[in-house]
Tab-separated table of C-alpha atoms in Angstrom:
chain	number	residue	atom	x	y	z
A	106	ARG	CA	15.682	11.022	-48.900
A	107	SER	CA	12.459	8.856	-49.201
A	108	ILE	CA	14.565	5.981	-49.026
A	109	PHE	CA	16.419	7.372	-45.878
A	110	LEU	CA	13.031	7.906	-44.040
A	111	LEU	CA	11.750	4.414	-45.200
A	112	ILE	CA	14.939	3.010	-43.623
A	113	MET	CA	14.718	5.181	-40.555
A	114	GLU	CA	11.030	4.021	-39.989
A	115	ALA	CA	11.832	0.448	-40.536
A	116	ARG	CA	14.682	0.611	-37.975
A	117	HIS	CA	12.405	2.428	-35.456
A	118	PHE	CA	9.578	-0.142	-36.018
A	119	MET	CA	12.088	-2.988	-35.507
A	120	GLN	CA	13.626	-1.484	-32.218
A	121	SER	CA	10.002	-0.807	-30.965
A	122	SER	CA	9.000	-4.217	-31.619
A	123	TRP	CA	12.058	-5.625	-30.140
A	124	ASN	CA	11.412	-3.592	-26.994
A	125	CYS	CA	7.705	-5.165	-27.115
A	126	ILE	CA	8.998	-8.592	-27.216
A	127	GLN	CA	11.655	-8.192	-24.555
A	128	TYR	CA	8.968	-6.773	-21.996
A	129	TRP	CA	6.518	-9.405	-22.831
A	130	ILE	CA	9.036	-12.096	-22.186
A	131	CYS	CA	10.302	-10.506	-19.031
A	132	GLY	CA	6.673	-10.022	-17.842
A	133	LEU	CA	5.722	-13.636	-18.253
A	134	MET	CA	8.903	-15.060	-16.797
A	135	THR	CA	8.418	-12.666	-13.806
A	136	LEU	CA	4.827	-14.086	-13.374
A	137	SER	CA	6.321	-17.916	-13.674
A	138	ALA	CA	8.903	-17.046	-10.984
A	139	ILE	CA	6.462	-15.568	-8.591
A	140	GLN	CA	4.322	-18.810	-8.723
A	141	LEU	CA	7.405	-20.793	-8.497
A	142	LEU	CA	8.370	-19.001	-5.326
A	143	ALA	CA	5.014	-19.687	-3.962
A	144	ALA	CA	5.647	-23.499	-4.704
A	145	MET	CA	8.933	-23.474	-2.966
A	146	PHE	CA	7.602	-22.013	0.095
A	147	PRO	CA	4.674	-23.350	2.141
A	148	LEU	CA	2.259	-20.643	0.429
A	149	PRO	CA	-1.048	-21.316	-1.319
A	150	PRO	CA	-0.810	-20.421	-4.859
A	151	ILE	CA	-0.282	-16.596	-5.293
A	152	PHE	CA	-2.328	-16.329	-8.357
A	153	SER	CA	-5.324	-18.625	-9.433
A	154	THR	CA	-5.553	-20.046	-12.835
A	155	GLY	CA	-8.087	-17.246	-14.183
A	156	GLN	CA	-5.765	-14.637	-12.886
A	157	VAL	CA	-2.815	-16.248	-14.481
A	158	ILE	CA	-4.683	-16.169	-17.851
A	159	TRP	CA	-5.834	-12.661	-17.254
A	160	LEU	CA	-2.457	-11.401	-16.701
A	161	SER	CA	-0.529	-13.366	-19.502
A	162	MET	CA	-3.244	-12.756	-22.135
A	163	VAL	CA	-4.572	-9.330	-21.374
A	164	ILE	CA	-2.302	-7.101	-18.870
A	165	VAL	CA	1.131	-7.854	-20.079
A	166	PRO	CA	0.513	-7.893	-23.845
A	167	LEU	CA	-1.524	-4.504	-23.577
A	168	LEU	CA	1.556	-2.868	-22.023
A	169	SER	CA	4.036	-4.517	-24.444
A	170	LEU	CA	2.163	-3.410	-27.524
A	171	SER	CA	1.992	0.066	-26.359
A	172	PHE	CA	5.788	0.420	-27.223
A	173	VAL	CA	5.204	0.153	-30.697
A	174	ALA	CA	3.402	3.509	-30.658
A	175	ALA	CA	6.372	5.304	-29.730
A	176	LYS	CA	7.191	8.406	-31.936
A	177	THR	CA	9.952	7.770	-34.497
A	178	ASP	CA	13.520	8.856	-33.377
A	179	PRO	CA	15.645	10.403	-35.859
A	180	GLN	CA	18.665	9.254	-33.860
A	181	VAL	CA	18.158	5.717	-34.688
A	182	MET	CA	19.959	6.224	-37.887
A	183	GLN	CA	23.072	7.158	-36.037
A	184	ARG	CA	23.309	3.980	-33.949
A	185	ALA	CA	25.302	1.199	-34.972
A	186	THR	CA	23.170	-1.932	-35.559
A	187	SER	CA	23.677	-4.750	-32.983
A	188	LYS	CA	25.426	-7.900	-33.890
A	189	HIS	CA	23.828	-11.245	-34.124
A	190	GLN	CA	24.344	-13.249	-30.918
A	191	THR	CA	24.235	-17.003	-31.678
A	192	LYS	CA	26.197	-18.298	-28.601
A	193	LEU	CA	25.411	-17.896	-24.864
A	194	ASN	CA	28.248	-16.942	-22.905
A	195	VAL	CA	29.246	-15.282	-19.460
A	196	GLU	CA	29.162	-11.918	-20.738
A	197	VAL	CA	25.892	-12.207	-22.443
A	198	ALA	CA	24.347	-13.801	-19.260
A	199	VAL	CA	25.663	-11.020	-17.040
A	200	PHE	CA	24.292	-8.367	-19.501
A	201	VAL	CA	20.800	-10.077	-19.410
A	202	LEU	CA	20.718	-10.382	-15.625
A	203	TRP	CA	21.857	-6.746	-15.293
A	204	CYS	CA	19.699	-5.098	-17.748
A	205	TYR	CA	16.500	-7.321	-17.272
A	206	GLY	CA	16.809	-9.134	-14.067
A	207	SER	CA	17.570	-6.158	-12.045
A	208	LYS	CA	14.255	-4.373	-13.070
A	209	PHE	CA	12.100	-7.424	-12.354
A	210	LEU	CA	13.893	-8.989	-9.293
A	211	LEU	CA	12.285	-6.450	-6.892
A	212	THR	CA	8.842	-7.351	-8.097
A	213	THR	CA	9.520	-10.931	-8.077
A	214	VAL	CA	10.498	-10.895	-4.389
A	215	LEU	CA	7.924	-8.130	-3.174
A	216	VAL	CA	4.733	-9.642	-4.508
A	217	PRO	CA	5.310	-13.142	-2.649
A	218	PHE	CA	6.331	-11.227	0.529
A	219	ALA	CA	3.339	-9.096	0.338
A	220	PHE	CA	1.131	-11.979	-0.275
A	221	ALA	CA	2.589	-13.929	2.709
A	222	LEU	CA	2.150	-10.742	4.886
A	223	THR	CA	-1.490	-10.449	3.745
A	224	LEU	CA	-2.347	-13.878	4.507
A	225	SER	CA	-0.698	-13.626	7.921
A	226	HIS	CA	-3.232	-11.058	9.017
A	227	HIS	CA	-6.009	-13.577	8.607
A	228	CYS	CA	-4.184	-16.024	10.979
A	229	PRO	CA	-5.195	-16.306	14.384
A	230	ARG	CA	-2.838	-14.544	16.851
A	231	SER	CA	-0.253	-16.603	18.550
A	232	GLU	CA	0.352	-16.644	22.446
A	233	SER	CA	3.289	-14.354	21.849
A	234	GLY	CA	0.896	-11.789	20.094
A	235	GLY	CA	2.218	-12.108	16.660
A	236	TRP	CA	0.943	-13.291	13.325
A	237	PRO	CA	2.852	-16.289	11.586
A	238	LEU	CA	3.984	-15.398	8.024
A	239	LEU	CA	3.579	-19.027	6.850
A	240	ALA	CA	0.743	-20.686	8.226
A	241	SER	CA	0.472	-24.456	7.817
A	242	PRO	CA	-1.291	-25.722	11.334
A	243	HIS	CA	-3.243	-28.620	9.348
A	244	PRO	CA	-0.559	-30.302	7.084
A	245	THR	CA	-3.022	-32.775	5.965
A	246	GLU	CA	-5.653	-30.460	4.482
A	247	GLN	CA	-5.502	-28.537	1.425
A	248	TRP	CA	-2.761	-25.706	1.356
A	249	GLY	CA	-2.273	-26.050	5.205
A	250	GLY	CA	-6.024	-25.419	5.950
A	251	TRP	CA	-6.283	-22.233	3.929
A	252	GLY	CA	-9.159	-24.193	2.009
A	253	ARG	CA	-11.241	-23.626	4.997
A	254	TYR	CA	-10.843	-19.803	4.290
A	255	PRO	CA	-11.684	-19.117	0.508
A	256	LEU	CA	-12.471	-15.317	0.898
A	257	ALA	CA	-9.123	-14.510	2.943
A	258	LEU	CA	-7.191	-16.324	0.128
A	259	VAL	CA	-9.153	-14.736	-2.664
A	260	TRP	CA	-8.676	-11.263	-1.148
A	261	SER	CA	-4.853	-11.936	-0.767
A	262	GLN	CA	-4.630	-13.187	-4.217
A	263	HIS	CA	-6.266	-10.224	-5.893
A	264	ALA	CA	-4.164	-7.723	-3.615
A	265	ALA	CA	-1.139	-9.635	-5.060
A	266	ALA	CA	-2.146	-9.307	-8.692
A	267	LEU	CA	-3.040	-5.542	-8.109
A	268	LEU	CA	0.390	-5.005	-6.767
A	269	LEU	CA	1.950	-6.934	-9.543
A	270	VAL	CA	0.135	-4.853	-12.084
A	271	VAL	CA	1.261	-1.617	-10.527
A	272	GLN	CA	4.927	-2.860	-10.502
A	273	LEU	CA	4.534	-4.005	-14.326
A	274	VAL	CA	3.295	-0.478	-15.246
A	275	THR	CA	6.207	1.128	-13.258
A	276	ILE	CA	8.645	-1.000	-15.133
A	277	SER	CA	7.343	-0.561	-18.452
A	278	ALA	CA	8.104	3.226	-18.220
A	279	SER	CA	11.574	2.162	-18.754
A	280	PHE	CA	10.986	0.375	-21.889
A	281	VAL	CA	9.180	3.257	-23.701
A	282	HIS	CA	12.548	4.880	-24.560
A	283	ARG	CA	15.399	2.292	-24.081
A	284	GLU	CA	17.888	4.513	-25.420
A	285	TYR	CA	17.442	7.549	-23.135
A	286	LEU	CA	17.452	7.935	-19.415
A	287	SER	CA	13.856	8.602	-18.155
A	288	TRP	CA	14.744	12.139	-17.085
A	289	LEU	CA	16.038	13.024	-20.453
A	290	ARG	CA	13.059	11.684	-22.407
A	291	ALA	CA	10.052	10.933	-20.201
A	292	PRO	CA	7.707	8.047	-21.260
A	293	PHE	CA	4.804	10.277	-21.058
A	294	LYS	CA	5.584	11.281	-24.669
A	295	ASN	CA	4.167	8.182	-25.840
A	296	PHE	CA	0.421	8.796	-25.433
A	297	VAL	CA	-0.580	5.335	-26.414
A	298	TRP	CA	1.531	3.973	-23.587
A	299	LEU	CA	0.165	6.573	-21.305
A	300	ILE	CA	-3.543	5.723	-22.005
A	301	THR	CA	-2.714	2.001	-21.880
A	302	ALA	CA	-1.121	2.074	-18.451
A	303	GLY	CA	-4.203	3.866	-17.040
A	304	LEU	CA	-6.316	1.549	-18.907
A	305	VAL	CA	-4.547	-1.463	-17.407
A	306	LEU	CA	-4.737	-0.214	-13.663
A	307	VAL	CA	-8.627	0.518	-14.183
A	308	LEU	CA	-8.977	-3.091	-15.888
A	309	GLN	CA	-7.338	-4.737	-13.047
A	310	ALA	CA	-9.225	-2.767	-10.428
A	311	ALA	CA	-12.466	-3.748	-12.079
A	312	TYR	CA	-11.530	-7.347	-12.637
A	313	ALA	CA	-10.803	-7.532	-8.863
A	314	ALA	CA	-13.958	-5.898	-7.442
A	315	VAL	CA	-16.009	-8.024	-9.852
A	316	ALA	CA	-14.354	-11.184	-8.779
A	317	LEU	CA	-14.538	-10.388	-5.206
A	318	TRP	CA	-18.088	-9.395	-5.391
A	319	TRP	CA	-18.953	-12.623	-7.143
A	320	ALA	CA	-17.131	-14.588	-4.600
A	321	ASP	CA	-18.470	-12.766	-1.721
A	322	ALA	CA	-22.068	-13.482	-3.290
A	323	VAL	CA	-21.714	-17.191	-3.868
A	324	TRP	CA	-18.931	-18.588	-1.802
A	325	SER	CA	-21.114	-20.327	0.634
A	326	GLU	CA	-23.269	-21.922	-2.146
A	327	GLN	CA	-20.630	-23.336	-4.294
A	328	PRO	CA	-17.178	-25.354	-3.559
A	329	TRP	CA	-14.498	-23.123	-2.509
A	330	GLN	CA	-12.171	-24.350	-5.408
A	331	ASP	CA	-14.461	-22.663	-7.933
A	332	LEU	CA	-13.811	-19.226	-6.287
A	333	LEU	CA	-10.063	-19.842	-7.186
A	334	LEU	CA	-10.912	-19.599	-10.937
């Protein structure tokens, strides 16, 4: 029986570790895809260099590592082991896009849209009374003239970062118990994940508050490029 329990713990640990790695990779790919969308459209960078480092080195790893603390599920011994997939084919591609792409696709589209919408409210009204979503009135200036409004850009970036973190926390709930539907086994049974999710939201809010306070205090005394760090 001791060998059985040891094998069960080992299989559970490997399953939890694999969930951790999958979420970690998907989170970083989502962050990269959002930045890529901003580069494809006439938008300033959605996230600054400091925000990218913060999200990829603190937020995503914390959420990912919390999956390892899930309680051991005895049902893991009744599941067949997955086969080793060494080749990429259409079936594997469809499976990955369906199981992972569908979870992160909405976030990848929603964050750039919300960022553009936030920036549009800092633009002067046109004669028709509307706000342009993609503002580039000065193509010869940095980021279409947004370099002249550093605080508006910084506020929009931190709003987008906070939205991304909320989305990542929401998505992470489906990774806690991958083998069960959410209404059959709630993610709140993993207390480490629950505490980590709350901590991540508090840390992101504190990071944004400190960064915005610092930017508002010194933006007039330093080059605006420094504020984007």
